[in-house]
Short mmCIF file of C-alpha atoms and ligand atoms in Angstrom, two decimals:
data_model
loop_
_atom_site.label_atom_id
_atom_site.label_comp_id
_atom_site.label_asym_id
_atom_site.label_seq_id
_atom_site.Cartn_x
_atom_site.Cartn_y
_atom_site.Cartn_z
CA MET A 1 113.82 56.79 36.46
CA ASP A 2 110.34 57.34 35.52
CA ALA A 3 109.43 60.64 36.97
CA PHE A 4 106.05 60.25 36.52
CA ALA A 5 104.06 56.78 36.81
CA TYR A 6 100.60 55.22 38.23
CA ARG A 7 100.80 53.41 41.50
CA GLU A 8 97.25 51.89 42.24
CA ARG A 9 96.19 54.40 39.72
CA ALA A 10 97.12 57.03 41.38
CA LEU A 11 99.85 59.57 39.35
CA TYR A 12 103.02 59.83 41.13
CA CYS A 13 106.12 62.05 40.82
CA GLU A 14 109.00 60.16 42.36
CA GLU A 15 107.14 58.99 45.68
CA VAL A 16 104.92 61.74 46.13
CA ALA A 17 101.13 61.54 45.15
CA LEU A 18 100.15 64.33 42.86
CA ALA A 19 96.79 64.35 44.44
CA ASP A 20 98.12 65.15 47.56
CA VAL A 21 100.02 68.11 46.12
CA ALA A 22 97.16 69.62 43.96
CA ALA A 23 95.15 69.27 47.36
CA ARG A 24 97.50 71.18 49.36
CA ALA A 25 99.43 73.69 47.11
CA GLY A 26 95.87 74.09 44.81
CA THR A 27 95.91 74.15 41.21
CA PRO A 28 97.01 75.00 38.62
CA CYS A 29 100.45 74.57 39.38
CA TYR A 30 103.99 73.07 38.03
CA VAL A 31 105.40 70.13 39.52
CA TYR A 32 109.17 69.13 38.72
CA SER A 33 111.18 66.25 39.55
CA ALA A 34 114.50 66.86 41.10
CA GLY A 35 116.00 63.38 40.55
CA LYS A 36 114.96 63.86 36.56
CA VAL A 37 116.41 66.95 36.19
CA PHE A 38 119.51 65.45 37.51
CA GLU A 39 119.46 62.57 35.90
CA ASN A 40 118.97 64.32 32.70
CA PHE A 41 121.91 66.57 33.38
CA ARG A 42 124.25 63.57 34.62
CA ALA A 43 123.32 61.61 31.08
CA TYR A 44 125.06 64.53 29.25
CA ASP A 45 127.53 65.36 31.63
CA GLN A 46 128.73 61.43 31.87
CA ALA A 47 128.32 61.15 28.06
CA PHE A 48 131.31 63.25 27.22
CA GLY A 49 133.63 61.30 29.55
CA ASP A 50 137.12 62.59 29.57
CA LEU A 51 136.86 64.76 26.65
CA PRO A 52 137.03 68.45 27.90
CA HIS A 53 133.49 70.03 28.15
CA THR A 54 131.07 72.19 29.84
CA VAL A 55 127.51 71.40 29.49
CA CYS A 56 125.73 74.81 30.01
CA TYR A 57 121.93 74.53 30.67
CA SER A 58 119.96 76.77 28.92
CA VAL A 59 118.10 78.66 31.45
CA LYS A 60 115.11 80.36 29.32
CA ALA A 61 113.75 76.36 29.63
CA ASN A 62 113.12 76.99 33.41
CA GLY A 63 114.94 79.71 34.94
CA ASN A 64 113.40 79.03 38.78
CA LEU A 65 116.03 79.39 41.23
CA ALA A 66 115.49 75.76 42.75
CA VAL A 67 116.18 74.29 39.46
CA LEU A 68 119.45 76.39 38.76
CA LYS A 69 120.58 75.83 42.38
CA LEU A 70 120.21 71.61 41.62
CA LEU A 71 122.24 72.08 38.44
CA ALA A 72 124.96 74.26 39.90
CA GLU A 73 125.68 72.13 42.48
CA ALA A 74 125.70 69.07 39.98
CA GLY A 75 128.25 71.08 38.35
CA ALA A 76 126.53 72.70 35.20
CA GLY A 77 127.42 75.77 33.40
CA PHE A 78 124.62 78.01 32.19
CA ASP A 79 123.91 79.42 28.78
CA ILE A 80 121.89 82.89 29.49
CA VAL A 81 120.43 85.36 26.93
CA SER A 82 120.00 88.55 29.30
CA GLY A 83 120.74 90.29 32.26
CA GLY A 84 117.90 89.03 34.20
CA GLU A 85 119.07 85.47 33.37
CA LEU A 86 122.57 86.23 34.65
CA TYR A 87 121.16 87.58 38.01
CA ARG A 88 119.40 84.19 38.17
CA VAL A 89 122.37 82.05 37.79
CA ARG A 90 124.14 84.06 40.36
CA THR A 91 121.11 84.13 42.91
CA ALA A 92 121.21 80.21 42.61
CA GLY A 93 125.09 80.10 43.12
CA GLY A 94 126.10 79.12 39.70
CA ASP A 95 129.70 79.94 38.51
CA PRO A 96 129.73 82.90 36.06
CA ALA A 97 133.12 81.43 34.88
CA LYS A 98 130.77 78.82 32.85
CA VAL A 99 128.53 81.15 31.46
CA VAL A 100 127.86 81.38 27.69
CA PHE A 101 126.04 84.70 27.06
CA SER A 102 124.01 84.18 23.68
CA GLY A 103 121.36 86.31 21.87
CA VAL A 104 121.20 88.69 18.79
CA GLY A 105 120.22 92.07 21.12
CA LYS A 106 122.59 92.08 23.95
CA THR A 107 122.28 95.65 25.60
CA ALA A 108 125.37 97.59 26.65
CA GLN A 109 124.48 97.27 30.26
CA GLU A 110 123.99 93.60 30.02
CA ILE A 111 127.36 92.78 28.18
CA ASP A 112 128.84 95.06 30.92
CA GLU A 113 127.07 93.07 33.80
CA ALA A 114 128.58 90.14 31.96
CA LEU A 115 132.35 91.69 32.20
CA ALA A 116 131.99 92.58 35.60
CA ALA A 117 130.87 88.86 36.62
CA GLY A 118 133.60 87.73 34.65
CA ILE A 119 131.39 85.03 32.33
CA PHE A 120 133.53 82.78 30.07
CA VAL A 121 132.52 83.81 26.62
CA PHE A 122 130.03 86.28 24.83
CA ASN A 123 128.57 84.19 21.70
CA CYS A 124 128.48 87.20 19.61
CA GLU A 125 126.13 87.16 16.66
CA SER A 126 127.13 90.47 14.55
CA GLU A 127 130.20 92.45 14.08
CA PRO A 128 128.86 95.41 15.72
CA GLU A 129 127.86 93.40 18.64
CA LEU A 130 131.86 92.45 18.45
CA ALA A 131 132.91 96.17 18.28
CA LEU A 132 130.79 96.71 21.24
CA VAL A 133 132.50 93.90 23.36
CA ASP A 134 135.59 95.27 22.68
CA ALA A 135 134.93 98.75 23.83
CA LEU A 136 133.41 97.85 27.00
CA ALA A 137 135.96 95.41 27.86
CA HIS A 138 138.40 98.36 27.29
CA ARG A 139 136.84 100.54 29.53
CA ARG A 140 136.72 97.85 32.34
CA GLY A 141 140.39 97.00 31.67
CA VAL A 142 140.00 93.41 30.72
CA LYS A 143 139.78 90.95 28.16
CA ALA A 144 136.38 89.73 26.73
CA ARG A 145 136.48 85.96 25.45
CA VAL A 146 134.30 85.65 22.52
CA ALA A 147 132.88 83.17 20.09
CA LEU A 148 131.35 84.00 16.88
CA ARG A 149 127.75 82.64 16.65
CA VAL A 150 127.96 80.96 12.68
CA ASN A 151 124.96 80.63 10.90
CA PRO A 152 125.34 77.02 8.68
CA ASP A 153 122.29 77.54 6.69
CA ILE A 154 120.75 74.14 7.56
CA ASP A 155 117.11 73.18 7.90
CA ALA A 156 116.70 72.07 11.54
CA LEU A 157 113.49 70.10 10.48
CA THR A 158 111.49 71.73 13.15
CA HIS A 159 108.59 74.23 13.85
CA ALA A 160 109.29 77.32 11.82
CA TYR A 161 109.32 79.58 15.09
CA ILE A 162 112.47 77.70 16.62
CA SER A 163 114.23 77.02 13.70
CA THR A 164 117.34 79.32 13.86
CA GLY A 165 120.08 77.78 11.57
CA ASN A 166 118.88 79.07 8.45
CA LEU A 167 119.80 82.44 6.19
CA ALA A 168 116.36 83.82 6.60
CA HIS A 169 116.92 83.98 10.33
CA LYS A 170 118.25 86.54 12.49
CA PHE A 171 120.89 84.12 14.21
CA GLY A 172 124.61 84.29 14.04
CA VAL A 173 126.72 85.48 11.20
CA ASP A 174 126.72 83.66 7.58
CA ILE A 175 129.32 81.01 7.83
CA GLY A 176 130.46 81.66 4.25
CA GLU A 177 131.41 85.04 5.61
CA ALA A 178 132.76 84.01 8.92
CA GLU A 179 136.10 83.84 8.19
CA ALA A 180 136.08 87.30 6.97
CA VAL A 181 134.59 88.70 10.27
CA TYR A 182 136.97 86.83 12.10
CA GLU A 183 139.97 88.15 10.41
CA ARG A 184 138.37 91.91 10.69
CA ALA A 185 137.90 91.01 14.56
CA ARG A 186 141.62 90.87 15.07
CA SER A 187 141.90 94.55 14.96
CA HIS A 188 139.96 94.22 18.58
CA GLU A 189 142.78 94.37 20.88
CA ASN A 190 140.24 93.61 24.12
CA LEU A 191 138.77 90.40 22.51
CA LEU A 192 140.06 86.79 23.10
CA ILE A 193 138.77 85.13 19.99
CA GLU A 194 138.88 81.82 21.32
CA GLY A 195 135.87 80.07 20.12
CA VAL A 196 132.86 79.26 17.24
CA SER A 197 129.34 78.76 18.07
CA CYS A 198 126.49 77.57 16.67
CA HIS A 199 122.68 76.65 17.47
CA ILE A 200 120.28 75.53 14.70
CA GLY A 201 117.10 75.17 16.51
CA SER A 202 115.06 73.53 19.13
CA GLN A 203 112.65 70.44 19.28
CA LEU A 204 115.09 68.39 17.03
CA MET A 205 113.97 64.93 16.80
CA ASP A 206 116.41 64.09 13.95
CA SER A 207 120.23 64.67 15.39
CA GLN A 208 121.40 64.37 11.32
CA PRO A 209 120.81 68.41 10.90
CA VAL A 210 123.00 69.25 14.25
CA MET A 211 125.78 66.69 12.99
CA ALA A 212 125.68 68.39 9.47
CA ALA A 213 126.21 71.58 11.27
CA VAL A 214 128.80 70.13 13.49
CA ASP A 215 130.63 69.22 10.58
CA ARG A 216 130.50 72.49 8.82
CA VAL A 217 131.88 74.36 12.17
CA LEU A 218 134.85 71.76 12.52
CA GLU A 219 135.84 72.64 9.31
CA LEU A 220 135.65 76.37 9.48
CA ILE A 221 137.67 76.00 12.89
CA GLU A 222 140.26 73.93 11.17
CA ARG A 223 140.49 77.04 8.23
CA LEU A 224 140.39 79.33 11.55
CA LYS A 225 143.50 77.27 13.00
CA SER A 226 145.30 77.70 9.71
CA LYS A 227 144.98 81.20 9.56
CA GLY A 228 146.84 81.49 13.42
CA PHE A 229 143.45 81.47 15.69
CA GLU A 230 143.53 79.82 18.60
CA ILE A 231 140.34 78.54 18.47
CA ARG A 232 140.24 76.52 21.92
CA HIS A 233 136.25 75.81 22.15
CA ALA A 234 133.43 74.78 19.95
CA ASP A 235 129.73 75.53 21.24
CA PHE A 236 127.15 73.45 19.59
CA GLY A 237 124.09 75.14 21.43
CA GLY A 238 121.02 73.15 22.64
CA GLY A 239 117.84 71.28 20.32
CA LEU A 240 117.71 68.05 21.50
CA GLY A 241 114.33 67.15 21.19
CA VAL A 242 111.61 65.27 23.96
CA ALA A 243 108.92 62.84 22.87
CA TYR A 244 105.66 64.81 23.60
CA LYS A 245 103.19 62.26 22.26
CA PRO A 246 103.31 58.79 23.39
CA ALA A 247 104.29 57.17 19.76
CA GLU A 248 107.23 59.77 19.67
CA VAL A 249 110.85 58.50 20.44
CA ALA A 250 113.35 61.25 20.84
CA PRO A 251 116.96 60.77 20.44
CA ALA A 252 118.57 59.69 23.40
CA ILE A 253 121.16 62.10 24.98
CA ALA A 254 124.08 59.37 25.65
CA MET A 255 123.84 58.53 21.83
CA PHE A 256 123.30 62.26 20.56
CA ILE A 257 126.27 63.16 22.60
CA THR A 258 128.61 59.75 21.65
CA ALA A 259 127.95 61.02 18.02
CA LEU A 260 128.93 64.35 18.53
CA LYS A 261 131.97 63.21 20.60
CA THR A 262 133.48 61.29 17.86
CA ARG A 263 133.63 64.05 15.54
CA VAL A 264 135.53 66.19 17.94
CA GLU A 265 137.68 63.89 19.45
CA GLY A 266 141.36 64.72 18.96
CA ARG A 267 141.05 68.08 17.91
CA GLY A 268 142.17 69.66 21.05
CA LEU A 269 139.12 71.43 21.68
CA ARG A 270 136.88 71.79 24.42
CA VAL A 271 132.92 71.33 23.39
CA MET A 272 130.36 73.16 24.91
CA ILE A 273 126.66 72.76 24.25
CA GLU A 274 123.42 74.54 25.66
CA PRO A 275 120.79 71.98 26.13
CA GLY A 276 117.66 73.27 27.73
CA ARG A 277 114.75 71.50 26.71
CA SER A 278 115.77 67.85 27.16
CA ILE A 279 116.90 68.17 30.66
CA VAL A 280 113.68 69.78 32.15
CA ALA A 281 110.97 69.01 29.81
CA GLY A 282 109.97 65.41 31.04
CA ALA A 283 110.77 66.39 34.76
CA GLY A 284 107.89 68.63 34.97
CA VAL A 285 103.91 68.58 34.41
CA LEU A 286 101.17 71.06 34.95
CA LEU A 287 98.58 70.51 37.42
CA THR A 288 94.83 71.55 37.08
CA ARG A 289 91.46 70.79 37.84
CA VAL A 290 88.48 70.21 35.79
CA LEU A 291 86.22 73.25 36.70
CA TYR A 292 83.53 72.29 34.10
CA ARG A 293 82.10 69.98 31.47
CA LYS A 294 79.94 71.90 28.08
CA LYS A 295 78.76 71.01 25.03
CA THR A 296 78.01 73.36 22.26
CA GLY A 297 76.39 72.09 19.08
CA ALA A 298 79.57 70.91 17.53
CA LYS A 299 82.13 70.04 20.37
CA ASP A 300 82.51 68.72 23.67
CA PHE A 301 84.76 70.97 26.19
CA VAL A 302 86.60 69.88 29.28
CA VAL A 303 87.24 73.59 31.11
CA VAL A 304 90.05 73.80 33.46
CA ASP A 305 91.84 75.85 35.65
CA ALA A 306 94.90 76.60 33.92
CA ALA A 307 95.12 78.14 30.57
CA MET A 308 97.27 79.90 27.72
CA ASN A 309 98.81 82.34 30.20
CA ASP A 310 100.20 79.10 31.86
CA LEU A 311 101.41 77.06 29.21
CA ILE A 312 101.17 78.92 25.94
CA ARG A 313 102.76 75.92 23.60
CA PRO A 314 99.48 74.60 22.27
CA ALA A 315 98.32 78.39 21.54
CA LEU A 316 101.85 79.40 19.75
CA TYR A 317 103.10 76.51 18.31
CA GLY A 318 100.17 74.16 18.02
CA ALA A 319 102.27 71.97 20.19
CA TYR A 320 100.78 68.68 21.88
CA HIS A 321 100.68 68.07 25.78
CA GLU A 322 99.85 64.80 26.71
CA ILE A 323 97.30 65.16 29.54
CA VAL A 324 96.45 62.37 31.70
CA PRO A 325 94.04 61.91 34.98
CA VAL A 326 95.82 62.31 38.24
CA ARG A 327 93.27 59.32 39.31
CA GLN A 328 92.57 57.03 37.10
CA THR A 329 88.99 55.65 36.78
CA ASP A 330 87.00 52.98 34.70
CA GLY A 331 85.02 55.82 32.89
CA GLY A 332 85.04 55.74 29.12
CA ARG A 333 86.93 57.82 26.59
CA VAL A 334 85.93 60.98 24.83
CA ARG A 335 86.98 63.29 22.51
CA VAL A 336 87.28 67.03 23.50
CA ASP A 337 88.64 70.18 23.41
CA VAL A 338 90.49 71.07 26.74
CA VAL A 339 90.30 74.73 27.21
CA GLY A 340 90.93 77.53 29.88
CA PRO A 341 89.40 80.29 31.33
CA VAL A 342 90.87 82.86 29.07
CA CYS A 343 88.91 84.70 26.59
CA GLU A 344 90.04 83.93 23.65
CA THR A 345 89.50 81.00 21.31
CA GLY A 346 93.28 80.09 21.05
CA ASP A 347 93.35 79.44 24.69
CA PHE A 348 93.56 75.59 24.49
CA LEU A 349 95.40 73.05 25.90
CA ALA A 350 94.45 70.28 23.65
CA ARG A 351 92.19 70.11 20.42
CA ASP A 352 90.41 67.26 19.36
CA ARG A 353 92.13 65.15 22.01
CA GLU A 354 90.90 61.29 22.70
CA MET A 355 91.31 60.99 26.77
CA PRO A 356 89.48 59.32 29.40
CA ASP A 357 86.32 61.00 30.46
CA VAL A 358 86.59 63.59 33.18
CA LEU A 359 84.13 65.53 35.37
CA PRO A 360 84.22 68.62 37.50
CA GLY A 361 86.65 68.57 40.64
CA ASP A 362 89.31 65.63 38.71
CA THR A 363 92.72 66.63 38.46
CA LEU A 364 94.51 66.53 35.23
CA ALA A 365 98.23 66.36 34.79
CA ILE A 366 99.88 68.07 31.57
CA CYS A 367 102.56 66.18 30.67
CA ALA A 368 106.58 67.09 29.34
CA ALA A 369 105.41 70.69 30.73
CA GLY A 370 108.71 71.47 32.33
CA ALA A 371 110.31 73.24 29.61
CA TYR A 372 109.04 76.54 28.21
CA GLY A 373 106.04 76.16 30.69
CA PHE A 374 106.26 78.35 33.47
CA VAL A 375 108.92 80.58 31.79
CA GLN A 376 106.41 81.54 29.11
CA SER A 377 103.60 81.99 31.40
CA SER A 378 102.14 85.59 31.86
CA ASN A 379 99.53 87.40 33.86
CA TYR A 380 97.01 87.75 30.82
CA ASN A 381 93.40 88.34 31.90
CA SER A 382 94.85 89.18 35.20
CA ARG A 383 95.48 85.98 36.29
CA PRO A 384 98.18 85.20 39.11
CA ARG A 385 100.61 83.01 37.76
CA ALA A 386 100.93 79.50 39.10
CA ALA A 387 103.26 78.01 41.79
CA GLU A 388 105.89 75.76 40.97
CA ILE A 389 106.61 72.87 43.35
CA MET A 390 109.94 70.63 43.69
CA VAL A 391 109.66 66.93 44.24
CA GLU A 392 112.64 65.29 45.90
CA GLY A 393 112.04 61.41 46.67
CA GLY A 394 109.13 61.32 49.02
CA ALA A 395 109.20 65.34 49.85
CA TRP A 396 107.90 68.38 47.91
CA ARG A 397 108.20 71.99 48.60
CA VAL A 398 106.98 74.99 47.05
CA ILE A 399 109.72 76.64 45.16
CA ARG A 400 107.74 79.43 43.96
CA ARG A 401 104.36 80.74 45.56
CA ARG A 402 101.38 81.32 43.48
CA GLU A 403 100.89 85.15 42.92
CA SER A 404 98.53 87.00 44.66
CA TYR A 405 96.46 89.80 43.59
CA ASP A 406 99.02 92.46 45.10
CA ASP A 407 101.61 90.49 42.91
CA ILE A 408 100.15 90.97 39.95
CA VAL A 409 99.63 94.87 40.30
CA ARG A 410 102.75 95.68 41.78
CA GLY A 411 104.98 98.00 40.09
CA GLU A 412 101.88 99.89 38.62
CA LEU A 413 101.60 103.59 39.54
N1 LLP B 501 120.94 77.76 23.05
C1 LLP B 501 120.60 78.54 22.17
C2 LLP B 501 121.40 79.85 21.59
C3 LLP B 501 119.15 78.99 22.26
O1 LLP B 501 118.25 79.84 21.42
C4 LLP B 501 118.06 77.80 22.50
C5 LLP B 501 116.67 77.69 22.59
C6 LLP B 501 118.74 76.87 23.49
C7 LLP B 501 120.12 76.74 23.49
C8 LLP B 501 117.88 75.85 24.34
O2 LLP B 501 117.47 74.72 23.45
P1 LLP B 501 116.74 73.46 23.77
O3 LLP B 501 118.07 72.58 24.33
O4 LLP B 501 115.90 73.99 25.07
O5 LLP B 501 115.98 73.11 22.37
N2 LLP B 501 109.46 78.45 23.39
C9 LLP B 501 110.22 77.19 22.55
C10 LLP B 501 111.39 77.05 22.16
C11 LLP B 501 112.25 78.48 22.01
C12 LLP B 501 113.92 77.46 22.13
C13 LLP B 501 114.73 78.87 22.03
N3 LLP B 501 115.95 78.70 21.95
C14 LLP B 501 109.17 76.14 23.04
O6 LLP B 501 108.30 76.12 23.82
O7 LLP B 501 109.19 75.05 21.96
#
């Protein structure tokens, strides 16, 4: 489905006119298509067919309870990186038995909470972490299932900040040392050493590096099996990219999973994956209103009411997000910087962007903002965080209220 499309020059999300949402919910606000989130999840799930698998949606991409509930009801598992994310999953009705816990810095408290909840597996990233999980499992009188996250030393060909599978990065254990680590881990009596995990980066537009990582992990699994380890699952992380620019073409979910399946089939393994962005990015926009137009000597600016505190991706990664008017007009095109009210030159949503001429009062949609949008927002400049809206067919509802000034100071003494 096209989650966002023009009808008679008005932009719709499913059956809902976005101009109506902006008028009633105010701006800035995030709007998500429930249908699109569901469709993307199903594309993963169905492509696996009858190969044993769990699609663990990566909560960090968009952790709103309504999004998690929708996915939990569709049968998703979840990839978490903190106690807070576990709390969200449980609050939304997610099944802890389908949760994988990733991250280099799990605290004792977080590990203990995850043991109490009975999560599926800890993706451990170091030997001291294995030892801590073992000790805490012993204290609780339980066995903890673990996978070692290996670092395959592969260039993921993506932005440096979101590339994770190289030995210069903090993530995982060098795949070359993995067998020795597994051997030493045998001494931990409260661990069920049943998996191997790997995640090489995010926004991957080329699936080749992931497939290279998959091959290395599968070779490792065969070596571990020959040494008597009962490896039952392989987790290949997330990372599939999405098209942010009109000309870009992202790898299709079904084709990506089919390529993965071909490699894994027949090995008696359950496959886990942890997609985030590819499920929610294209399902969301950020609506913002034009406040002012202004020109300086060198530049033409569109000043809008959303800012870097609402969507930090352009400022942080130089990321491109397409920006389109909610109502199309016959005006010309202009080359502008789209900027927010925050007091930093880094506060831009687009730079030197050719786009339709817009006027104060017009509403714009910042596209593909469903992933790493709201979750990375802040109260910088004491700006209340935006509302979040879920559209389902012809209906829409607020799934997170816009923050008030009281919300901003809550907890301060
Ligand atoms: N699994 C692990 C272990 C991860 O570190 C990540 C993302 C994922 C799964 C999900 O990856 P995805 O399918 O969403 O690519 N804030 C950045 C992205 C950071 C990604 C961090 N890890 C951005 O806005 O581009």
